């Protein structure tokens, strides 16, 4: 191989026996040598990506669920088909054909079984996935779902319906709760949601906003949605491991997003991008901006938490500690309270405030996340080793 | 290429059967065959899905479950044109494609980042940086377009031959090499230069 291979030829050569020739060429060619080194580095680093292995119990749990589902859907043995078996089928086919001709319809063409929504089930919510796109419908009877909807194409709809209400969305995520087949609450995580209540009124909810059925008309009991940050994919399958549904605060819902929300979101996104790029000081400043302009919104909770994280990563321990304290004071029931407590515990530990650290580690020791619990446990062990 | 059409139960204990026989038995509704297939391949599928979807452990369990729930239906179309492991990755690919990305992934990565941070206080700076680097690579892989990501993960990370990947994805082999080059260029771009 005298000339340098094209990029595509180089890929082919690397993954076939021609790699030997390629290596000989690369020994005298800095460009191809660099390409080879990059491929090898990507292969090595990529193959090192290993998920945490599932515990034997979890593995067995999944296995059981899969086999149970298979058992339910297994078909019976085939039997010989007689001509009289076909009579009802033929009648049904004729009826279906007739209905197809008579049924009024708009656009023609095949309907793809596409779903744009992902549903996370809280507790034992009762729901059904009714139809795929172009008019995807989730029928909710009881309980809370977190729904994440991809951006819809032209002509597509996504709706969650109850007997008396309907929630329609375009590219968003939200929690929706029903009780006794009645719509009782909607909380928008991001995007815009249109809620049609039992009286036919349309409510347009922006990100962070909450709609709740007035108490006097709410069925008993009516657990409204709790804020959930990270919806997960479940689809029609039974839920495997879900966060427990907690009682919602009895406080009135937070106000709709203030007009400055766009600015707050932008600052939050800037902060997040800076954090990922390890520009921690810049990230902390951006989250602080987001916090200042988006006070009272759901975003503020996130911004407050990430500001503290960014400060900790920037090595500004004292400011990070104050920031975590503020977060925990403002959002004591946050899903991130345990993580924040553990992180604060370590900062206090480093600052030799052992009493404060112990208090924070103990606060995190019951967190739902195993990693947070482990961090808190490590912290308490470290305190013991330090003689505290 | 002929298609496996199971018309009667496959003889033998699942633990003694070949992967191909297990797939054929799955197509007839043999629950024990599905269990044996799961026992053999669940870890590999889980690792593949982690690399494909860039998602965290909580989502991974859901994706593994969804993959194996799909196997009995997909098994009816298994034609033996690829190894069962590769074929399972194809099934998992379809599941991963439907996995919602964007916000869920961003939030989950955020959560994972936070947990990692809180659990990593005692680690050395090198360990933390190494983990961050791996996380960035994983996020960059996850952000690749589906077609590029599938080719990259199957060939680069799972070590499956280009020809077999081409058959699995239903494209010409030359297309796979092109996608690999494009995937590498995208990764270089998103990681800010030649890797490492």
CSV table of C-alpha atoms in Angstrom, one decimal, chain B:
chain,number,residue,atom,x,y,z
B,1,UNK,CA,-31.5,-18.0,2.9
B,2,UNK,CA,-34.1,-20.3,4.3
B,3,UNK,CA,-36.2,-19.4,7.3
B,4,UNK,CA,-36.5,-21.5,10.4
B,5,UNK,CA,-40.1,-22.6,10.6
B,6,UNK,CA,-40.7,-24.4,13.9
B,7,UNK,CA,-43.5,-26.8,13.5
B,8,UNK,CA,-42.9,-29.0,16.5
B,9,UNK,CA,-41.2,-28.7,19.8
B,10,UNK,CA,-37.5,-28.9,19.7
B,11,UNK,CA,-36.1,-31.9,21.6
B,12,UNK,CA,-33.5,-31.6,24.4
B,13,UNK,CA,-33.1,-29.7,27.6
B,14,UNK,CA,-32.7,-26.0,27.1
B,15,UNK,CA,-29.3,-26.0,28.7
B,16,UNK,CA,-28.0,-28.5,26.1
B,17,UNK,CA,-29.5,-26.8,23.1
B,18,UNK,CA,-27.7,-24.5,20.7
B,19,UNK,CA,-28.6,-20.9,20.5
B,20,UNK,CA,-30.3,-21.4,17.2
B,21,UNK,CA,-32.5,-24.2,18.6
B,22,UNK,CA,-33.4,-22.1,21.5
B,23,UNK,CA,-34.6,-19.3,19.2
B,24,UNK,CA,-36.6,-21.8,17.2
B,25,UNK,CA,-38.1,-23.1,20.4
B,26,UNK,CA,-38.9,-19.6,21.5
B,27,UNK,CA,-40.9,-19.1,18.4
B,28,UNK,CA,-43.2,-22.0,19.4
B,29,UNK,CA,-43.8,-20.4,22.8
B,30,UNK,CA,-41.4,-22.5,24.8
B,31,UNK,CA,-40.9,-20.5,28.0
B,32,UNK,CA,-38.0,-22.5,29.2
B,33,UNK,CA,-36.1,-21.8,25.9
B,34,UNK,CA,-36.6,-18.1,26.4
B,35,UNK,CA,-35.3,-18.5,30.0
B,36,UNK,CA,-32.2,-20.3,28.7
B,37,UNK,CA,-31.6,-17.6,26.1
B,38,UNK,CA,-32.0,-14.9,28.7
B,39,UNK,CA,-29.5,-16.7,31.0
B,40,UNK,CA,-26.9,-17.0,28.2
B,41,UNK,CA,-27.3,-13.5,26.7
B,42,UNK,CA,-28.8,-11.1,29.2
B,43,UNK,CA,-25.5,-9.7,30.3
B,44,UNK,CA,-24.2,-9.2,26.8
B,45,UNK,CA,-27.5,-7.6,25.7
B,46,UNK,CA,-27.4,-5.3,28.8
B,47,UNK,CA,-23.9,-4.2,28.0
B,48,UNK,CA,-24.8,-3.6,24.4
B,49,UNK,CA,-27.8,-1.5,25.4
B,50,UNK,CA,-25.7,0.5,27.8
B,51,UNK,CA,-23.3,1.3,24.9
B,52,UNK,CA,-26.1,1.9,22.5
B,53,UNK,CA,-28.5,4.0,24.6
B,54,UNK,CA,-26.1,5.8,26.9
B,55,UNK,CA,-28.7,5.3,29.6
B,56,UNK,CA,-28.4,4.5,33.2
B,57,UNK,CA,-29.0,1.3,35.1
B,58,UNK,CA,-32.6,2.0,35.9
B,59,UNK,CA,-33.5,2.4,32.2
B,60,UNK,CA,-31.2,-0.5,31.2
B,61,UNK,CA,-33.3,-3.0,33.1
B,62,UNK,CA,-36.4,-1.8,31.3
B,63,UNK,CA,-34.6,-2.1,28.0
B,64,UNK,CA,-33.3,-5.6,28.7
B,65,UNK,CA,-36.8,-6.6,29.7
B,66,UNK,CA,-38.3,-5.1,26.6
B,67,UNK,CA,-35.7,-6.8,24.4
B,68,UNK,CA,-36.4,-10.3,25.7
B,69,UNK,CA,-40.1,-9.8,25.7
B,70,UNK,CA,-39.8,-9.1,22.0
B,71,UNK,CA,-37.7,-12.2,21.3
B,72,UNK,CA,-40.6,-14.7,21.0
B,73,UNK,CA,-42.3,-12.6,18.3
B,74,UNK,CA,-39.1,-11.8,16.5
B,75,UNK,CA,-38.0,-15.4,16.7
B,76,UNK,CA,-40.6,-16.4,14.1
B,77,UNK,CA,-38.7,-14.3,11.6
B,78,UNK,CA,-35.2,-15.5,12.6
B,79,UNK,CA,-33.6,-16.9,9.4
B,80,UNK,CA,-30.3,-18.0,10.7
B,81,UNK,CA,-28.4,-15.5,8.6
B,82,UNK,CA,-26.5,-14.2,11.5
B,83,UNK,CA,-25.3,-15.5,14.9
B,84,UNK,CA,-27.9,-15.4,17.6
B,85,UNK,CA,-25.9,-13.0,19.6
B,86,UNK,CA,-25.8,-10.6,16.7
B,87,UNK,CA,-29.5,-11.2,16.0
B,88,UNK,CA,-30.3,-10.4,19.6
B,89,UNK,CA,-28.4,-7.1,19.3
B,90,UNK,CA,-30.6,-6.4,16.3
B,91,UNK,CA,-33.7,-6.9,18.4
B,92,UNK,CA,-32.1,-4.7,21.1
B,93,UNK,CA,-31.3,-2.0,18.5
B,94,UNK,CA,-35.0,-1.7,17.7
B,95,UNK,CA,-35.9,-1.4,21.3
B,96,UNK,CA,-33.2,1.2,21.9
B,97,UNK,CA,-34.4,3.2,18.9
B,98,UNK,CA,-37.8,3.6,20.6
B,99,UNK,CA,-36.2,4.6,23.8
B,100,UNK,CA,-37.0,8.3,24.3
B,101,UNK,CA,-33.9,10.4,24.2
B,102,UNK,CA,-33.5,14.1,24.6
B,103,UNK,CA,-34.9,15.3,27.9
B,104,UNK,CA,-35.0,11.9,29.6
B,105,UNK,CA,-31.4,11.3,28.7
B,106,UNK,CA,-30.3,14.7,29.8
B,107,UNK,CA,-32.1,14.4,33.1
B,108,UNK,CA,-30.8,10.9,33.7
B,109,UNK,CA,-27.3,12.0,32.9
B,110,UNK,CA,-27.7,14.8,35.2
B,111,UNK,CA,-28.9,12.5,37.9
B,112,UNK,CA,-26.1,10.0,37.3
B,113,UNK,CA,-23.6,12.9,37.4
B,114,UNK,CA,-24.9,14.0,40.7
B,115,UNK,CA,-24.9,10.5,42.2
B,116,UNK,CA,-21.4,9.9,40.8
B,117,UNK,CA,-20.2,13.1,42.3
B,118,UNK,CA,-21.7,12.3,45.7
B,119,UNK,CA,-20.3,8.8,45.6
B,120,UNK,CA,-16.9,9.9,44.3
B,121,UNK,CA,-15.8,12.3,46.9
B,122,UNK,CA,-13.2,9.9,48.2
B,123,UNK,CA,-11.8,9.1,44.8
B,124,UNK,CA,-8.6,10.5,43.4
B,125,UNK,CA,-8.7,13.3,40.9
B,126,UNK,CA,-7.4,11.0,38.2
B,127,UNK,CA,-10.2,8.5,38.8
B,128,UNK,CA,-12.8,11.3,38.7
B,129,UNK,CA,-11.3,12.7,35.5
B,130,UNK,CA,-11.1,9.3,33.9
B,131,UNK,CA,-14.7,8.6,34.7
B,132,UNK,CA,-15.7,12.0,33.4
B,133,UNK,CA,-13.9,11.3,30.2
B,134,UNK,CA,-15.6,7.9,29.8
B,135,UNK,CA,-18.9,9.6,30.5
B,136,UNK,CA,-18.3,12.2,27.8
B,137,UNK,CA,-17.4,9.5,25.3
B,138,UNK,CA,-20.6,7.6,26.3
B,139,UNK,CA,-22.7,10.7,25.9
B,140,UNK,CA,-21.1,11.4,22.5
B,141,UNK,CA,-21.8,7.9,21.3
B,142,UNK,CA,-25.4,8.2,22.6
B,143,UNK,CA,-25.8,11.5,20.7
B,144,UNK,CA,-24.8,9.9,17.3
B,145,UNK,CA,-27.6,9.5,14.8
B,146,UNK,CA,-29.2,6.0,15.1
B,147,UNK,CA,-27.6,4.6,11.9
B,148,UNK,CA,-24.1,5.8,12.8
B,149,UNK,CA,-24.4,4.7,16.4
B,150,UNK,CA,-25.6,1.2,15.5
B,151,UNK,CA,-22.7,0.6,13.1
B,152,UNK,CA,-20.2,2.1,15.5
B,153,UNK,CA,-21.3,0.0,18.6
B,154,UNK,CA,-21.7,-3.2,16.7
B,155,UNK,CA,-18.3,-3.1,14.9
B,156,UNK,CA,-16.1,-1.0,17.2
B,157,UNK,CA,-17.4,-2.0,20.5
B,158,UNK,CA,-18.9,-5.4,20.0
B,159,UNK,CA,-16.4,-6.6,17.4
B,160,UNK,CA,-18.9,-8.0,15.0
B,161,UNK,CA,-17.7,-8.3,11.4
B,162,UNK,CA,-18.7,-5.6,9.0
B,163,UNK,CA,-20.4,-8.1,6.6
B,164,UNK,CA,-22.6,-9.5,9.4
B,165,UNK,CA,-23.5,-6.0,10.6
B,166,UNK,CA,-24.5,-5.1,7.0
B,167,UNK,CA,-26.8,-8.1,6.8
B,168,UNK,CA,-28.3,-7.4,10.2
B,169,UNK,CA,-29.0,-3.8,9.3
B,170,UNK,CA,-30.1,-4.6,5.8
B,171,UNK,CA,-27.5,-2.4,4.0
B,172,UNK,CA,-24.4,-3.0,1.8
B,173,UNK,CA,-21.1,-3.6,3.5
B,174,UNK,CA,-19.6,-0.5,1.9
B,175,UNK,CA,-22.3,1.5,3.7
B,176,UNK,CA,-21.1,0.2,7.1
B,177,UNK,CA,-17.5,1.4,6.4
B,178,UNK,CA,-18.8,4.8,5.4
B,179,UNK,CA,-21.0,5.0,8.5
B,180,UNK,CA,-18.0,4.1,10.7
B,181,UNK,CA,-15.9,6.8,9.2
B,182,UNK,CA,-18.8,9.3,9.7
B,183,UNK,CA,-19.3,8.2,13.3
B,184,UNK,CA,-15.7,8.6,14.1
B,185,UNK,CA,-15.7,12.1,12.5
B,186,UNK,CA,-18.8,13.0,14.5
B,187,UNK,CA,-17.2,11.8,17.7
B,188,UNK,CA,-14.0,13.7,17.0
B,189,UNK,CA,-16.1,16.8,16.6
B,190,UNK,CA,-18.2,16.4,19.7
B,191,UNK,CA,-15.2,15.4,21.8
B,192,UNK,CA,-13.3,18.5,20.6
B,193,UNK,CA,-10.4,16.8,18.7
B,194,UNK,CA,-8.7,13.6,17.9
B,195,UNK,CA,-9.4,10.9,20.5
B,196,UNK,CA,-7.9,10.5,23.0
